[in-house]
PDB file of C-alpha atoms in Angstrom:
ATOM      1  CA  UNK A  70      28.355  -6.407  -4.061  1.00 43.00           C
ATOM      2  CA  UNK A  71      26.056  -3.128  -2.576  1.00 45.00           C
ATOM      3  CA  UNK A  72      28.067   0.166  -3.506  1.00 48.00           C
ATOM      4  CA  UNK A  73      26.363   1.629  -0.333  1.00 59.00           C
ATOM      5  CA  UNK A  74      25.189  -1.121   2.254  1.00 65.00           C
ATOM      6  CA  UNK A  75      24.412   1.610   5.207  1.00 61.00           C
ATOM      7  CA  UNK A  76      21.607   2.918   2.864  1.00 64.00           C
ATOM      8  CA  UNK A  77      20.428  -0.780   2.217  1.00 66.00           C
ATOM      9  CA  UNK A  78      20.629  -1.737   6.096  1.00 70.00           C
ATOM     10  CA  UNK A  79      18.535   1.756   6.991  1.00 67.00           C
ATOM     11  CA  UNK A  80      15.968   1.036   4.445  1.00 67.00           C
ATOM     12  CA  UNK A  81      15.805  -2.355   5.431  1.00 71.00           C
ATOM     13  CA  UNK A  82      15.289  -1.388   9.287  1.00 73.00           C
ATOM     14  CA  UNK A  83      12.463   1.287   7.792  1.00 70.00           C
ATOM     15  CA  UNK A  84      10.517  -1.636   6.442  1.00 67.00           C
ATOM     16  CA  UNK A  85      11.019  -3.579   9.308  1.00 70.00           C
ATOM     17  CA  UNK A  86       9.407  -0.774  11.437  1.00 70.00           C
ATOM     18  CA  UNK A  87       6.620   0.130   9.004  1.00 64.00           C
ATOM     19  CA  UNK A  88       6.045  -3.656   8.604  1.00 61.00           C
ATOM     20  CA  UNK A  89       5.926  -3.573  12.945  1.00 63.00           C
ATOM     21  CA  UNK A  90       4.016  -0.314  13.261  1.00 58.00           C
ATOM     22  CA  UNK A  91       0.872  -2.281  11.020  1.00 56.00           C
ATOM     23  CA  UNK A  92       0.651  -5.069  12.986  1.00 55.00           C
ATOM     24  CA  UNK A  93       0.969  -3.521  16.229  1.00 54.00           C
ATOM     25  CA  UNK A  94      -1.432  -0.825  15.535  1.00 50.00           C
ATOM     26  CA  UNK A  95      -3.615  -2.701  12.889  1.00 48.00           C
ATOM     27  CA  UNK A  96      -6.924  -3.548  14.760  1.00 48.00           C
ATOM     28  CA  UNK A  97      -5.732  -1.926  18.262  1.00 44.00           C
ATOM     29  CA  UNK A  98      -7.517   1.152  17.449  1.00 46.00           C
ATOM     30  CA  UNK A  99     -10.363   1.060  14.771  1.00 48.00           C
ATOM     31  CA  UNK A 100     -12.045   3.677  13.450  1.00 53.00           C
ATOM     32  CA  UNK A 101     -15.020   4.116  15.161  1.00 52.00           C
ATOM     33  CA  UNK A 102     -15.747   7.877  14.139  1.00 56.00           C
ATOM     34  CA  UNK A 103     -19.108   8.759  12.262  1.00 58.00           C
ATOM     35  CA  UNK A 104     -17.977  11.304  10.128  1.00 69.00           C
ATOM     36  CA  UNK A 105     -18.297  11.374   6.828  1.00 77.00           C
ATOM     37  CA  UNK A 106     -15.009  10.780   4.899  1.00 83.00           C
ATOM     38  CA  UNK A 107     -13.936  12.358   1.721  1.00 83.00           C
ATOM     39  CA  UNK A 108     -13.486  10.648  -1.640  1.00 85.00           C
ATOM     40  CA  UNK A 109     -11.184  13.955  -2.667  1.00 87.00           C
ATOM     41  CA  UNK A 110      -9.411  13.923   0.473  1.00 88.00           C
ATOM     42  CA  UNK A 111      -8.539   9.865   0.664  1.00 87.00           C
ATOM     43  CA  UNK A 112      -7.312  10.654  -2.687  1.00 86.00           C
ATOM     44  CA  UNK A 113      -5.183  13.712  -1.571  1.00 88.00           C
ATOM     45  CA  UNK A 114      -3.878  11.887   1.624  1.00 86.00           C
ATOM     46  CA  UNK A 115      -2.593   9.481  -0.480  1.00 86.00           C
ATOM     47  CA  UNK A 116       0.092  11.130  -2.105  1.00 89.00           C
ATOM     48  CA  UNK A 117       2.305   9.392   0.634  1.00 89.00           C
ATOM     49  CA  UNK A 118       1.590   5.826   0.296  1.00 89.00           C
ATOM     50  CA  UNK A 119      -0.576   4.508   2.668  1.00 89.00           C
ATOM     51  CA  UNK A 120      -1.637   8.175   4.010  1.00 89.00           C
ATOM     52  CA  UNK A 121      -5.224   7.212   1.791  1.00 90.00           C
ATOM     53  CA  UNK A 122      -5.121   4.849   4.283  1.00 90.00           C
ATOM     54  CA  UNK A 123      -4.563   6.475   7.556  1.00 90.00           C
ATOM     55  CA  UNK A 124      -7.317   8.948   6.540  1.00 90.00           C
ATOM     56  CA  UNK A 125      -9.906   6.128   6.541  1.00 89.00           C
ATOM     57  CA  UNK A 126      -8.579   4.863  10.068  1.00 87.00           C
ATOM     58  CA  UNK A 127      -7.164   1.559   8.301  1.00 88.00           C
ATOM     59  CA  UNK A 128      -3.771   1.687  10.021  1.00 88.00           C
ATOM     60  CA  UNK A 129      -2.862  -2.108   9.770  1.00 89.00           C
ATOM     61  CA  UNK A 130      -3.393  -1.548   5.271  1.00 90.00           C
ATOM     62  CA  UNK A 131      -1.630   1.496   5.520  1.00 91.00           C
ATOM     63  CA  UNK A 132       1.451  -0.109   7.341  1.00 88.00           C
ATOM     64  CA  UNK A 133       1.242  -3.303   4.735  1.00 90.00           C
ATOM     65  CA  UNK A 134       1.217  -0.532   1.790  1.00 92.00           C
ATOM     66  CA  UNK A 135       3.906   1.235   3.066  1.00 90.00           C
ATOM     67  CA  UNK A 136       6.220  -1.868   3.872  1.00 89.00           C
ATOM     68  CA  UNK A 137       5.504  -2.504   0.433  1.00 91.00           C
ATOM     69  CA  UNK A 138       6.403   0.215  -1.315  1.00 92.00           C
ATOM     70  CA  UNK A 139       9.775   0.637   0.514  1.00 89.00           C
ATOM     71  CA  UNK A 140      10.389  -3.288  -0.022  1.00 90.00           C
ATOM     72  CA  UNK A 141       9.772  -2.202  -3.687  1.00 92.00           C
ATOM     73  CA  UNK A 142      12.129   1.287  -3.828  1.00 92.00           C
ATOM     74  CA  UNK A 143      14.998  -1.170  -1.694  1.00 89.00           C
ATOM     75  CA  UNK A 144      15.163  -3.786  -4.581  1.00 90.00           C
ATOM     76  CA  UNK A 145      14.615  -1.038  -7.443  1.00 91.00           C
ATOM     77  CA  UNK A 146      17.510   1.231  -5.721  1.00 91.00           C
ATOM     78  CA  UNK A 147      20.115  -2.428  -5.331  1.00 88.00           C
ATOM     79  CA  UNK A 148      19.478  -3.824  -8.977  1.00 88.00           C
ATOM     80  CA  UNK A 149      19.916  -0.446 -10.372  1.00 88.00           C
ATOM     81  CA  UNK A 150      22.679  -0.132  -8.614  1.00 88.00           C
ATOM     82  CA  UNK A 151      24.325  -3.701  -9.029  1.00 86.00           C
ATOM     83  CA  UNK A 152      22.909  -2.886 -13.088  1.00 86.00           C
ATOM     84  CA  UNK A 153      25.652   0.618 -12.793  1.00 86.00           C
ATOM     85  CA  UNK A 154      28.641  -1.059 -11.364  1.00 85.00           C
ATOM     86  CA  UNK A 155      28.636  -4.478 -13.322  1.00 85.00           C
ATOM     87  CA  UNK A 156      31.929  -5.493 -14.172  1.00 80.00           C
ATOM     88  CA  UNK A 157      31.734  -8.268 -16.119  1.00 75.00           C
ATOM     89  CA  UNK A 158      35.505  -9.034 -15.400  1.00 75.00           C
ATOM     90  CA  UNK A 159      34.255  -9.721 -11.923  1.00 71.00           C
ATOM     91  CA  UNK A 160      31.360 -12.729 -11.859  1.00 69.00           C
ATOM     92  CA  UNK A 161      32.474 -13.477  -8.133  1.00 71.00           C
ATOM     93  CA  UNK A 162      30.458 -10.694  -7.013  1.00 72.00           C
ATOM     94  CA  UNK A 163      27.172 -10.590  -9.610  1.00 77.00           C
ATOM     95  CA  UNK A 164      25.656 -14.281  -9.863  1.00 80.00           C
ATOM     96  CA  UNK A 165      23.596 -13.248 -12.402  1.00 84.00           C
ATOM     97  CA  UNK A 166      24.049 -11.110 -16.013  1.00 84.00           C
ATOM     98  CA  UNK A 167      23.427  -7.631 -16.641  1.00 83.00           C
ATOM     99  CA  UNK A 168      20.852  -7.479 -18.513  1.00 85.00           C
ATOM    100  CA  UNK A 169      19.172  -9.545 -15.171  1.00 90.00           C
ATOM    101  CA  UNK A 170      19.317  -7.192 -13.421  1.00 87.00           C
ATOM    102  CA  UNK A 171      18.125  -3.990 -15.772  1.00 89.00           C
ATOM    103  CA  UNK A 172      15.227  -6.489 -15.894  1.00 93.00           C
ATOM    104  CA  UNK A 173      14.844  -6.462 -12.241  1.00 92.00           C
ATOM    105  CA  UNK A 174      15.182  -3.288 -11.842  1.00 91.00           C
ATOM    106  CA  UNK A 175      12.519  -2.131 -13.817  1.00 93.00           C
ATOM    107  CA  UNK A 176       9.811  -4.982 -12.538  1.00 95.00           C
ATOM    108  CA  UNK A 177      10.736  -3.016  -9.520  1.00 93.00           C
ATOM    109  CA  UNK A 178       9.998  -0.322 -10.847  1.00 94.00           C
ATOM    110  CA  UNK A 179       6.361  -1.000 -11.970  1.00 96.00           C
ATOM    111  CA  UNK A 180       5.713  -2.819  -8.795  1.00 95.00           C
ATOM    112  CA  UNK A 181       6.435   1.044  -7.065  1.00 94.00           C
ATOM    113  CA  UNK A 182       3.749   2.168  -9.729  1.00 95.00           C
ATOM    114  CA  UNK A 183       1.419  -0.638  -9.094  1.00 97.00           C
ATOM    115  CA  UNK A 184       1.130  -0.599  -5.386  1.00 95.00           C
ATOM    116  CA  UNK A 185       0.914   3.092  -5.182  1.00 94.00           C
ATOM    117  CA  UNK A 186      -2.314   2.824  -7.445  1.00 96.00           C
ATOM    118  CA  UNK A 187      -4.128   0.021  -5.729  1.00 95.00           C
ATOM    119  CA  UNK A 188      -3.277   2.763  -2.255  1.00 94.00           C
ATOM    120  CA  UNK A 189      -4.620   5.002  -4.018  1.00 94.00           C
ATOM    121  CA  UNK A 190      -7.831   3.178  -5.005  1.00 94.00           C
ATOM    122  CA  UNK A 191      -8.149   1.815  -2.168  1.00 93.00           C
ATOM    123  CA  UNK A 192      -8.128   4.867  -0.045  1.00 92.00           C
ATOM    124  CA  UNK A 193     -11.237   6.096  -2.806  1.00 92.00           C
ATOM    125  CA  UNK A 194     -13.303   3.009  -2.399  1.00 91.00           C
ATOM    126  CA  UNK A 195     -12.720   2.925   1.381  1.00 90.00           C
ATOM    127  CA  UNK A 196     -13.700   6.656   1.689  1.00 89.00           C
ATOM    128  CA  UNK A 197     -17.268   6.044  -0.376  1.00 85.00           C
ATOM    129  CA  UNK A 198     -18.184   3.267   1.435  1.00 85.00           C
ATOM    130  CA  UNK A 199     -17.488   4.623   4.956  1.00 80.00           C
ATOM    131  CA  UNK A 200     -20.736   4.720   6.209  1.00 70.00           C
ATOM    132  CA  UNK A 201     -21.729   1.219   4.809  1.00 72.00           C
ATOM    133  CA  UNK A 202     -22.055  -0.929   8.277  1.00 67.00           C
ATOM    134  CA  UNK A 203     -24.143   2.090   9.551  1.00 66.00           C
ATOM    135  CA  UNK A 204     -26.263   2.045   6.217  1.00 65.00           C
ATOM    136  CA  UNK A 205     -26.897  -1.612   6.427  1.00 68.00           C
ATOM    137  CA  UNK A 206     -27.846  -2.029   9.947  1.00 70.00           C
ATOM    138  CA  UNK A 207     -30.561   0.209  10.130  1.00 70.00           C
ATOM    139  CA  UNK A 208     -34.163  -1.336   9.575  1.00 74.00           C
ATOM    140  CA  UNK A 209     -35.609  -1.363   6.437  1.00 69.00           C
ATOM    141  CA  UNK A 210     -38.739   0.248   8.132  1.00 63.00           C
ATOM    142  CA  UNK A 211     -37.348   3.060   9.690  1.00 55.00           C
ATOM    143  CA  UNK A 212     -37.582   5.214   6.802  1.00 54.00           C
ATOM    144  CA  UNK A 213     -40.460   4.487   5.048  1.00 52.00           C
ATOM    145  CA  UNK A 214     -43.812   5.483   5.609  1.00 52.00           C
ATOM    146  CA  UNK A 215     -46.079   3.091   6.675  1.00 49.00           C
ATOM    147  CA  UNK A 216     -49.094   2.646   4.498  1.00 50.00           C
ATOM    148  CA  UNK A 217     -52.048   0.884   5.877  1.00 52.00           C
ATOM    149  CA  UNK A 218     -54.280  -0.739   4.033  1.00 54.00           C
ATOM    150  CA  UNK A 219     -58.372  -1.032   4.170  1.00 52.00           C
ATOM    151  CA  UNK A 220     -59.763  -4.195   4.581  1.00 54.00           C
ATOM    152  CA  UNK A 221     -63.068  -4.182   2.600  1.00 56.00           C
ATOM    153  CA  UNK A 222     -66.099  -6.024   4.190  1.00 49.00           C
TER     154      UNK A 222
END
């Protein structure tokens, strides 16, 4: 049915891992550093998917978003190729029609696109709002000035 099964069984196993590395390593280690992170970099880290991700110290997303993206690129790379070797002599060996799976392949396809933007936004959004715990629990008085006012007699 696969034309190459060794390249589905080794991208298979690389989900697996990616999928174990999150989970293991998700909330083990959080990000506790006070630097300031980068819009422009989160955004440049994240030409790898999940790397946005990584950047901002969210290791458990960035696993998920990788997993993701190869589950994606594993089902894209076995409909396109079930889509190149139909034989429609042979219905033992494709269950479904061809055009099936051309239309699998390319939902595939945009799910690749779509879960490498959400990474990508993602990794923006988490960057800007970095130091948001920090902002919001500092007093509301510790910056301001206080002003005292004269009681009149």
């Amino acid at each position: 049915m696969y034309s190459n099964s060794v390249t589905e069984f080794f991208l298979r196993i690389l989900f697996v891992i990616c999928l174990g590395f999150s989970f293991l390593l998700g909330e083990i280690y959080p990000d506790t550093s006070d630097s300031i992170k980068s819009p422009k970099n989160a955004a440049l880290s994240s030409i790898i998917p999940g790397g946005g991700q990584l950047y901002n110290g969210k290791k458990f997303k960035a696993g998920m978003l990788l997993a993701g993206e190869v589950l994606a690129i594993v089902n894209w790379y076995n409909n396109s190729q079930l889509y190149s070797s139909y034989n429609a002599d042979n219905d033992v060996d494709y269950p479904l029609p061809k055009h099936r799976y051309l239309e699998k392949r390319n939902k595939y396809v945009w799910w690749i696109g779509f879960i490498y933007i959400y990474g990508l936004i993602d990794a923006i959004v988490d960057a800007h709002l970095h130091p948001f715990e920090d902002v919001m629990a500092e007093e509301l008085g510790n910056n301001q000035n206080s002003v005292e006012i004269k009681k009149e007699d």
